[in-house]
PDB file of C-alpha atoms in Angstrom:
ATOM      1  CA  MET A   1       0.042   0.008   0.050  1.00 75.00           C
ATOM      2  CA  LYS A   2       1.312   3.436  -0.986  1.00 89.00           C
ATOM      3  CA  ILE A   3       2.075   5.779   1.983  1.00 96.00           C
ATOM      4  CA  ILE A   4       0.961   9.423   1.717  1.00 96.00           C
ATOM      5  CA  LYS A   5       2.441  11.966   4.075  1.00 97.00           C
ATOM      6  CA  GLU A   6       1.040  15.366   4.912  1.00 97.00           C
ATOM      7  CA  VAL A   7       2.508  17.947   7.230  1.00 97.00           C
ATOM      8  CA  VAL A   8       0.117  20.478   8.917  1.00 96.00           C
ATOM      9  CA  GLY A   9       1.722  22.776  11.396  1.00 94.00           C
ATOM     10  CA  ASN A  10       2.995  20.609  14.231  1.00 96.00           C
ATOM     11  CA  ALA A  11       1.043  17.603  12.986  1.00 97.00           C
ATOM     12  CA  THR A  12       2.478  14.874  10.623  1.00 98.00           C
ATOM     13  CA  LEU A  13      -0.184  12.653   9.150  1.00 98.00           C
ATOM     14  CA  TYR A  14       0.407   9.374   7.199  1.00 98.00           C
ATOM     15  CA  CYS A  15      -2.239   7.653   5.104  1.00 96.00           C
ATOM     16  CA  GLY A  16      -1.221   3.937   5.206  1.00 95.00           C
ATOM     17  CA  ASP A  17      -1.053   0.755   7.186  1.00 94.00           C
ATOM     18  CA  MET A  18       0.536   1.406  10.556  1.00 96.00           C
ATOM     19  CA  ARG A  19       2.354  -1.921  10.126  1.00 95.00           C
ATOM     20  CA  ASP A  20       4.194  -0.337   7.201  1.00 96.00           C
ATOM     21  CA  VAL A  21       4.566   3.179   8.606  1.00 97.00           C
ATOM     22  CA  LEU A  22       5.441   2.813  12.125  1.00 97.00           C
ATOM     23  CA  PRO A  23       8.737   0.682  11.692  1.00 97.00           C
ATOM     24  CA  ARG A  24      10.076   3.549   9.502  1.00 97.00           C
ATOM     25  CA  LEU A  25       9.475   6.211  12.293  1.00 97.00           C
ATOM     26  CA  GLY A  26      11.748   4.493  14.934  1.00 97.00           C
ATOM     27  CA  GLN A  27      11.318   5.649  18.489  1.00 97.00           C
ATOM     28  CA  CYS A  28       9.246   8.665  17.623  1.00 97.00           C
ATOM     29  CA  ALA A  29       6.684   9.518  20.435  1.00 98.00           C
ATOM     30  CA  HIS A  30       6.613  10.658  24.088  1.00 98.00           C
ATOM     31  CA  CYS A  31       3.070   9.256  24.446  1.00 98.00           C
ATOM     32  CA  ILE A  32       0.730   7.049  22.553  1.00 98.00           C
ATOM     33  CA  ILE A  33      -2.990   7.649  22.735  1.00 98.00           C
ATOM     34  CA  THR A  34      -5.163   5.590  20.353  1.00 96.00           C
ATOM     35  CA  ASP A  35      -8.593   4.229  19.936  1.00 93.00           C
ATOM     36  CA  ASN A  36      -7.192   0.935  18.589  1.00 92.00           C
ATOM     37  CA  PRO A  37      -9.360  -1.638  16.709  1.00 86.00           C
ATOM     38  CA  TYR A  38     -10.902  -4.491  18.642  1.00 78.00           C
ATOM     39  CA  LYS A  39     -13.426  -7.246  18.080  1.00 72.00           C
ATOM     40  CA  LEU A  40     -17.145  -6.493  17.883  1.00 64.00           C
ATOM     41  CA  THR A  41     -19.725  -9.149  17.995  1.00 52.00           C
ATOM     42  CA  SER A  42     -20.970 -10.078  14.522  1.00 46.00           C
ATOM     43  CA  GLY A  43     -24.647  -9.734  15.531  1.00 43.00           C
ATOM     44  CA  GLY A  44     -25.990  -6.405  16.956  1.00 44.00           C
ATOM     45  CA  ARG A  45     -26.705  -3.879  14.334  1.00 46.00           C
ATOM     46  CA  SER A  46     -25.893  -5.938  11.249  1.00 45.00           C
ATOM     47  CA  THR A  47     -28.823  -7.683   9.552  1.00 49.00           C
ATOM     48  CA  ARG A  48     -26.602  -9.346   6.906  1.00 49.00           C
ATOM     49  CA  PRO A  49     -26.450 -13.236   7.314  1.00 48.00           C
ATOM     50  CA  ASP A  50     -22.937 -13.259   5.894  1.00 50.00           C
ATOM     51  CA  THR A  51     -21.460 -10.695   8.410  1.00 48.00           C
ATOM     52  CA  PRO A  52     -17.838 -11.643   8.840  1.00 47.00           C
ATOM     53  CA  LYS A  53     -16.430 -12.477  12.190  1.00 47.00           C
ATOM     54  CA  GLY A  54     -13.250 -10.781  13.413  1.00 46.00           C
ATOM     55  CA  ILE A  55     -12.248  -7.309  14.145  1.00 46.00           C
ATOM     56  CA  LEU A  56     -14.906  -4.969  12.867  1.00 46.00           C
ATOM     57  CA  GLY A  57     -15.633  -1.299  12.898  1.00 48.00           C
ATOM     58  CA  TYR A  58     -19.120  -0.180  11.862  1.00 43.00           C
ATOM     59  CA  ARG A  59     -19.067   2.341   9.166  1.00 39.00           C
ATOM     60  CA  GLU A  60     -22.670   3.399   9.662  1.00 39.00           C
ATOM     61  CA  TYR A  61     -25.322   3.010  12.332  1.00 37.00           C
ATOM     62  CA  ASP A  62     -28.582   2.750  10.345  1.00 41.00           C
ATOM     63  CA  ASN A  63     -28.689  -1.057  10.622  1.00 40.00           C
ATOM     64  CA  LYS A  64     -27.945  -1.628   6.879  1.00 47.00           C
ATOM     65  CA  GLY A  65     -25.023  -3.817   7.924  1.00 46.00           C
ATOM     66  CA  GLU A  66     -22.334  -2.030   6.087  1.00 49.00           C
ATOM     67  CA  LEU A  67     -18.987  -2.888   7.797  1.00 50.00           C
ATOM     68  CA  CYS A  68     -15.476  -1.742   7.751  1.00 54.00           C
ATOM     69  CA  VAL A  69     -13.180  -4.787   8.321  1.00 59.00           C
ATOM     70  CA  CYS A  70      -9.770  -4.445   9.981  1.00 65.00           C
ATOM     71  CA  ASN A  71      -7.616  -7.496   9.937  1.00 78.00           C
ATOM     72  CA  ILE A  72      -4.878  -6.308  12.384  1.00 86.00           C
ATOM     73  CA  THR A  73      -4.362  -8.129  15.667  1.00 89.00           C
ATOM     74  CA  THR A  74      -3.125  -7.054  19.085  1.00 93.00           C
ATOM     75  CA  ASP A  75      -0.062  -9.263  18.521  1.00 94.00           C
ATOM     76  CA  GLU A  76       0.842  -7.166  15.521  1.00 95.00           C
ATOM     77  CA  TYR A  77       0.182  -3.561  16.673  1.00 96.00           C
ATOM     78  CA  ILE A  78       1.038  -3.721  20.450  1.00 97.00           C
ATOM     79  CA  PRO A  79       4.829  -4.444  19.926  1.00 98.00           C
ATOM     80  CA  LEU A  80       5.021  -1.901  17.167  1.00 98.00           C
ATOM     81  CA  CYS A  81       3.616   0.634  19.604  1.00 98.00           C
ATOM     82  CA  TYR A  82       6.028  -0.439  22.328  1.00 98.00           C
ATOM     83  CA  ARG A  83       8.986   0.094  19.983  1.00 98.00           C
ATOM     84  CA  ALA A  84       7.690   3.540  18.827  1.00 98.00           C
ATOM     85  CA  VAL A  85       7.190   5.086  22.158  1.00 98.00           C
ATOM     86  CA  MET A  86      10.052   6.384  24.271  1.00 98.00           C
ATOM     87  CA  PRO A  87      11.183   5.004  27.582  1.00 98.00           C
ATOM     88  CA  ASN A  88       9.540   6.536  30.802  1.00 98.00           C
ATOM     89  CA  SER A  89       6.288   7.246  28.962  1.00 98.00           C
ATOM     90  CA  HIS A  90       2.588   6.353  28.839  1.00 98.00           C
ATOM     91  CA  THR A  91       0.426   4.477  26.348  1.00 98.00           C
ATOM     92  CA  TYR A  92      -3.253   4.369  26.328  1.00 98.00           C
ATOM     93  CA  PHE A  93      -5.344   1.551  24.626  1.00 97.00           C
ATOM     94  CA  MET A  94      -9.117   1.478  24.469  1.00 94.00           C
ATOM     95  CA  ALA A  95     -11.531  -1.432  24.652  1.00 91.00           C
ATOM     96  CA  ASP A  96     -15.082  -2.303  25.344  1.00 87.00           C
ATOM     97  CA  SER A  97     -16.155  -4.782  28.179  1.00 86.00           C
ATOM     98  CA  LYS A  98     -15.828  -7.925  25.988  1.00 85.00           C
ATOM     99  CA  ASN A  99     -12.280  -6.900  24.940  1.00 87.00           C
ATOM    100  CA  LEU A 100     -11.158  -5.738  28.307  1.00 91.00           C
ATOM    101  CA  PRO A 101      -9.324  -8.932  29.361  1.00 92.00           C
ATOM    102  CA  GLU A 102      -7.259  -9.014  26.249  1.00 92.00           C
ATOM    103  CA  MET A 103      -6.510  -5.259  26.370  1.00 93.00           C
ATOM    104  CA  LEU A 104      -5.244  -5.516  29.926  1.00 94.00           C
ATOM    105  CA  SER A 105      -3.050  -8.678  29.456  1.00 96.00           C
ATOM    106  CA  LYS A 106      -1.634  -8.486  25.953  1.00 97.00           C
ATOM    107  CA  PRO A 107       0.445  -5.387  26.485  1.00 98.00           C
ATOM    108  CA  LEU A 108       2.318  -7.055  29.336  1.00 98.00           C
ATOM    109  CA  LYS A 109       3.432  -9.854  26.888  1.00 98.00           C
ATOM    110  CA  TYR A 110       5.364  -7.227  24.885  1.00 98.00           C
ATOM    111  CA  GLY A 111       7.105  -5.285  27.672  1.00 98.00           C
ATOM    112  CA  TYR A 112       4.486  -2.769  28.923  1.00 98.00           C
ATOM    113  CA  LYS A 113       3.612  -2.415  32.566  1.00 98.00           C
ATOM    114  CA  TYR A 114       0.165  -1.802  33.735  1.00 97.00           C
ATOM    115  CA  HIS A 115      -0.912   1.256  35.675  1.00 96.00           C
ATOM    116  CA  ASN A 116      -4.651   1.722  35.772  1.00 97.00           C
ATOM    117  CA  THR A 117      -7.919   1.397  33.936  1.00 97.00           C
ATOM    118  CA  LEU A 118      -9.780   4.553  33.251  1.00 96.00           C
ATOM    119  CA  TYR A 119     -13.406   4.656  32.312  1.00 93.00           C
ATOM    120  CA  TRP A 120     -15.135   6.904  29.842  1.00 91.00           C
ATOM    121  CA  LYS A 121     -18.710   7.375  31.121  1.00 87.00           C
ATOM    122  CA  LYS A 122     -20.878   8.521  28.169  1.00 85.00           C
ATOM    123  CA  ASN A 123     -24.285  10.236  28.167  1.00 78.00           C
ATOM    124  CA  ASN A 124     -25.784   7.429  25.928  1.00 73.00           C
ATOM    125  CA  ALA A 125     -26.028   3.709  26.241  1.00 72.00           C
ATOM    126  CA  THR A 126     -25.927   0.650  23.880  1.00 75.00           C
ATOM    127  CA  PRO A 127     -28.899  -1.599  24.469  1.00 76.00           C
ATOM    128  CA  ASN A 128     -27.967  -4.862  26.193  1.00 74.00           C
ATOM    129  CA  ARG A 129     -30.116  -7.389  27.993  1.00 77.00           C
ATOM    130  CA  TRP A 130     -27.547  -7.751  30.804  1.00 78.00           C
ATOM    131  CA  GLY A 131     -26.998  -4.092  31.551  1.00 77.00           C
ATOM    132  CA  MET A 132     -27.071  -1.096  29.228  1.00 69.00           C
ATOM    133  CA  LYS A 133     -23.547  -0.256  28.131  1.00 77.00           C
ATOM    134  CA  ASN A 134     -22.628   3.359  28.704  1.00 78.00           C
ATOM    135  CA  THR A 135     -18.886   2.955  29.429  1.00 86.00           C
ATOM    136  CA  GLU A 136     -15.667   2.393  27.314  1.00 89.00           C
ATOM    137  CA  PHE A 137     -12.418   1.396  29.003  1.00 94.00           C
ATOM    138  CA  ILE A 138      -9.020   2.971  28.693  1.00 96.00           C
ATOM    139  CA  GLY A 139      -5.934   0.933  29.714  1.00 97.00           C
ATOM    140  CA  LEU A 140      -3.060   3.023  30.979  1.00 98.00           C
ATOM    141  CA  PHE A 141       0.307   1.366  30.387  1.00 98.00           C
ATOM    142  CA  TYR A 142       3.883   2.474  30.761  1.00 98.00           C
ATOM    143  CA  LYS A 143       7.318   1.732  29.434  1.00 98.00           C
ATOM    144  CA  GLY A 144      10.368   2.026  31.617  1.00 97.00           C
ATOM    145  CA  ARG A 145       9.523   4.218  34.606  1.00 96.00           C
ATOM    146  CA  SER A 146       6.216   5.934  34.783  1.00 94.00           C
ATOM    147  CA  PRO A 147       5.890   9.587  34.972  1.00 94.00           C
ATOM    148  CA  TYR A 148       3.322  11.134  37.322  1.00 96.00           C
ATOM    149  CA  PHE A 149       0.111  12.615  35.921  1.00 97.00           C
ATOM    150  CA  ASN A 150       0.419  16.339  35.453  1.00 97.00           C
ATOM    151  CA  ASN A 151      -2.879  16.641  37.215  1.00 96.00           C
ATOM    152  CA  CYS A 152      -2.822  14.085  39.969  1.00 95.00           C
ATOM    153  CA  GLY A 153      -6.359  14.920  40.772  1.00 96.00           C
ATOM    154  CA  THR A 154      -7.624  13.313  37.715  1.00 95.00           C
ATOM    155  CA  LYS A 155     -10.373  10.808  38.545  1.00 94.00           C
ATOM    156  CA  GLN A 156     -10.473   7.217  37.192  1.00 95.00           C
ATOM    157  CA  SER A 157     -13.936   7.867  35.720  1.00 94.00           C
ATOM    158  CA  LEU A 158     -13.972  10.514  32.848  1.00 95.00           C
ATOM    159  CA  GLU A 159     -17.455  11.855  32.026  1.00 90.00           C
ATOM    160  CA  PHE A 160     -17.804  13.499  28.543  1.00 87.00           C
ATOM    161  CA  PRO A 161     -20.784  13.577  26.362  1.00 83.00           C
ATOM    162  CA  ASN A 162     -20.540  11.145  23.415  1.00 80.00           C
ATOM    163  CA  ILE A 163     -20.972  12.584  19.844  1.00 75.00           C
ATOM    164  CA  ILE A 164     -24.458  11.706  18.878  1.00 71.00           C
ATOM    165  CA  GLY A 165     -25.543  12.184  15.266  1.00 70.00           C
ATOM    166  CA  ASN A 166     -23.484  13.699  12.364  1.00 75.00           C
ATOM    167  CA  LYS A 167     -20.345  11.762  13.351  1.00 70.00           C
ATOM    168  CA  LEU A 168     -17.335  12.226  11.108  1.00 64.00           C
ATOM    169  CA  HIS A 169     -16.219   8.681  11.929  1.00 68.00           C
ATOM    170  CA  PRO A 170     -18.107   5.788  13.370  1.00 66.00           C
ATOM    171  CA  ASN A 171     -15.737   5.733  16.364  1.00 73.00           C
ATOM    172  CA  GLN A 172     -15.178   9.358  16.670  1.00 73.00           C
ATOM    173  CA  LYS A 173     -14.269  10.418  20.214  1.00 87.00           C
ATOM    174  CA  PRO A 174     -14.727  13.724  22.016  1.00 90.00           C
ATOM    175  CA  VAL A 175     -11.657  16.009  21.783  1.00 94.00           C
ATOM    176  CA  GLU A 176     -12.236  16.841  25.417  1.00 95.00           C
ATOM    177  CA  LEU A 177     -11.692  13.238  26.423  1.00 95.00           C
ATOM    178  CA  MET A 178      -8.384  13.005  24.498  1.00 96.00           C
ATOM    179  CA  GLU A 179      -7.161  16.203  26.000  1.00 97.00           C
ATOM    180  CA  VAL A 180      -7.216  14.614  29.463  1.00 97.00           C
ATOM    181  CA  MET A 181      -4.747  12.092  28.374  1.00 98.00           C
ATOM    182  CA  VAL A 182      -2.681  14.526  26.320  1.00 98.00           C
ATOM    183  CA  ASN A 183      -2.273  16.977  29.225  1.00 98.00           C
ATOM    184  CA  ASN A 184      -1.647  14.296  31.859  1.00 98.00           C
ATOM    185  CA  SER A 185       0.995  12.208  30.151  1.00 98.00           C
ATOM    186  CA  SER A 186       3.111  14.693  28.120  1.00 98.00           C
ATOM    187  CA  GLN A 187       4.762  18.050  28.236  1.00 98.00           C
ATOM    188  CA  PRO A 188       4.550  20.989  25.843  1.00 98.00           C
ATOM    189  CA  ASN A 189       6.351  20.374  22.473  1.00 98.00           C
ATOM    190  CA  GLU A 190       6.423  16.628  23.089  1.00 98.00           C
ATOM    191  CA  VAL A 191       5.068  14.164  20.506  1.00 98.00           C
ATOM    192  CA  ILE A 192       1.721  12.430  20.730  1.00 98.00           C
ATOM    193  CA  LEU A 193       1.278   9.433  18.468  1.00 98.00           C
ATOM    194  CA  ASP A 194      -2.004   7.898  17.349  1.00 98.00           C
ATOM    195  CA  PRO A 195      -1.386   4.927  14.989  1.00 97.00           C
ATOM    196  CA  PHE A 196      -5.175   4.519  14.458  1.00 95.00           C
ATOM    197  CA  MET A 197      -6.025   8.179  13.880  1.00 94.00           C
ATOM    198  CA  GLY A 198      -9.584   7.864  12.679  1.00 92.00           C
ATOM    199  CA  SER A 199     -11.061  11.414  12.209  1.00 90.00           C
ATOM    200  CA  GLY A 200      -8.182  13.037  14.137  1.00 94.00           C
ATOM    201  CA  SER A 201      -9.547  13.842  17.609  1.00 95.00           C
ATOM    202  CA  THR A 202      -6.359  12.921  19.389  1.00 97.00           C
ATOM    203  CA  GLY A 203      -4.384  15.145  16.940  1.00 97.00           C
ATOM    204  CA  ILE A 204      -6.625  18.050  17.692  1.00 97.00           C
ATOM    205  CA  ALA A 205      -6.283  17.514  21.391  1.00 97.00           C
ATOM    206  CA  ALA A 206      -2.419  17.447  20.910  1.00 98.00           C
ATOM    207  CA  ILE A 207      -1.904  20.492  18.706  1.00 97.00           C
ATOM    208  CA  THR A 208      -4.344  22.776  20.581  1.00 97.00           C
ATOM    209  CA  ASN A 209      -2.486  22.046  23.719  1.00 97.00           C
ATOM    210  CA  ASN A 210       0.902  22.890  22.255  1.00 97.00           C
ATOM    211  CA  ARG A 211       2.007  19.383  21.603  1.00 98.00           C
ATOM    212  CA  LYS A 212       3.304  17.768  18.364  1.00 98.00           C
ATOM    213  CA  PHE A 213       1.365  14.988  16.646  1.00 98.00           C
ATOM    214  CA  ILE A 214       1.905  11.926  14.516  1.00 98.00           C
ATOM    215  CA  GLY A 215      -1.135  10.266  13.117  1.00 98.00           C
ATOM    216  CA  ILE A 216      -1.580   7.148  10.950  1.00 97.00           C
ATOM    217  CA  GLU A 217      -4.736   6.159   9.224  1.00 94.00           C
ATOM    218  CA  ILE A 218      -5.284   3.319   6.717  1.00 91.00           C
ATOM    219  CA  ASP A 219      -8.732   4.481   5.522  1.00 89.00           C
ATOM    220  CA  GLU A 220      -8.468   7.252   2.919  1.00 92.00           C
ATOM    221  CA  GLU A 221     -11.814   8.821   3.619  1.00 90.00           C
ATOM    222  CA  ALA A 222     -11.001   9.013   7.402  1.00 90.00           C
ATOM    223  CA  PHE A 223      -7.493  10.327   6.614  1.00 94.00           C
ATOM    224  CA  ASP A 224      -9.036  13.049   4.513  1.00 94.00           C
ATOM    225  CA  THR A 225     -11.419  13.980   7.320  1.00 94.00           C
ATOM    226  CA  ALA A 226      -8.581  14.155   9.799  1.00 95.00           C
ATOM    227  CA  LEU A 227      -6.446  16.161   7.477  1.00 96.00           C
ATOM    228  CA  LYS A 228      -9.206  18.688   7.082  1.00 95.00           C
ATOM    229  CA  ARG A 229      -9.826  18.911  10.832  1.00 94.00           C
ATOM    230  CA  LEU A 230      -6.209  19.352  11.627  1.00 96.00           C
ATOM    231  CA  LYS A 231      -5.813  22.091   9.083  1.00 95.00           C
ATOM    232  CA  GLU A 232      -8.826  23.908  10.708  1.00 94.00           C
ATOM    233  CA  ALA A 233      -7.385  23.398  14.202  1.00 92.00           C
ATOM    234  CA  SER A 234      -4.062  24.732  13.134  1.00 87.00           C
ATOM    235  CA  GLY A 235      -5.563  27.788  11.555  1.00 82.00           C
ATOM    236  CA  GLY A 236      -4.574  26.851   8.067  1.00 65.00           C
TER     237      GLY A 236
END
């Protein structure tokens, strides 16, 4: 796959497969914050009988069953992240409840150490017969020695409204949520890396808080959206 590179102010964006891009960048980041892909159940919103099983990301939410399939595994992207982040730094991985056990254990296999599990409490819930789901989980890991949070008063539960309607990406996260992690785990002018950039919310949180940003996104449509948003956030 061809790799496209765009530089927007303090942000460097790559359109390509992170498995191809990240090894070329070396040890490039002071912190990784990413909404990494994880397995979703093949039922739920999809009405298609041939819905594939695996790591899936829903492209739309109108129950037509159109899916964006991602074939990368934790055993591929976690070691690449570990090599890309500098010593004495934090990495954040995200998961839902079904993927939480793997998200908490797999980074340890590749050298990370576990710190804490943060919770994003949303203002909406996903229907479920065993408890309506209104939370996503954020695993906080570190490499080397862990720095303290810049704001040690940060709570484990982070409450920010979810983006409802007119999403630019199916898994778009609030910039305010990503800002908590950016501001707690990095210093001004340091580099934040998101190897699964999506629509660029982590990048906006980084550059608007005087950090540098490296983003990688394999989907061309999502990459174009992130590029546009980062240009607007940079004033360009």
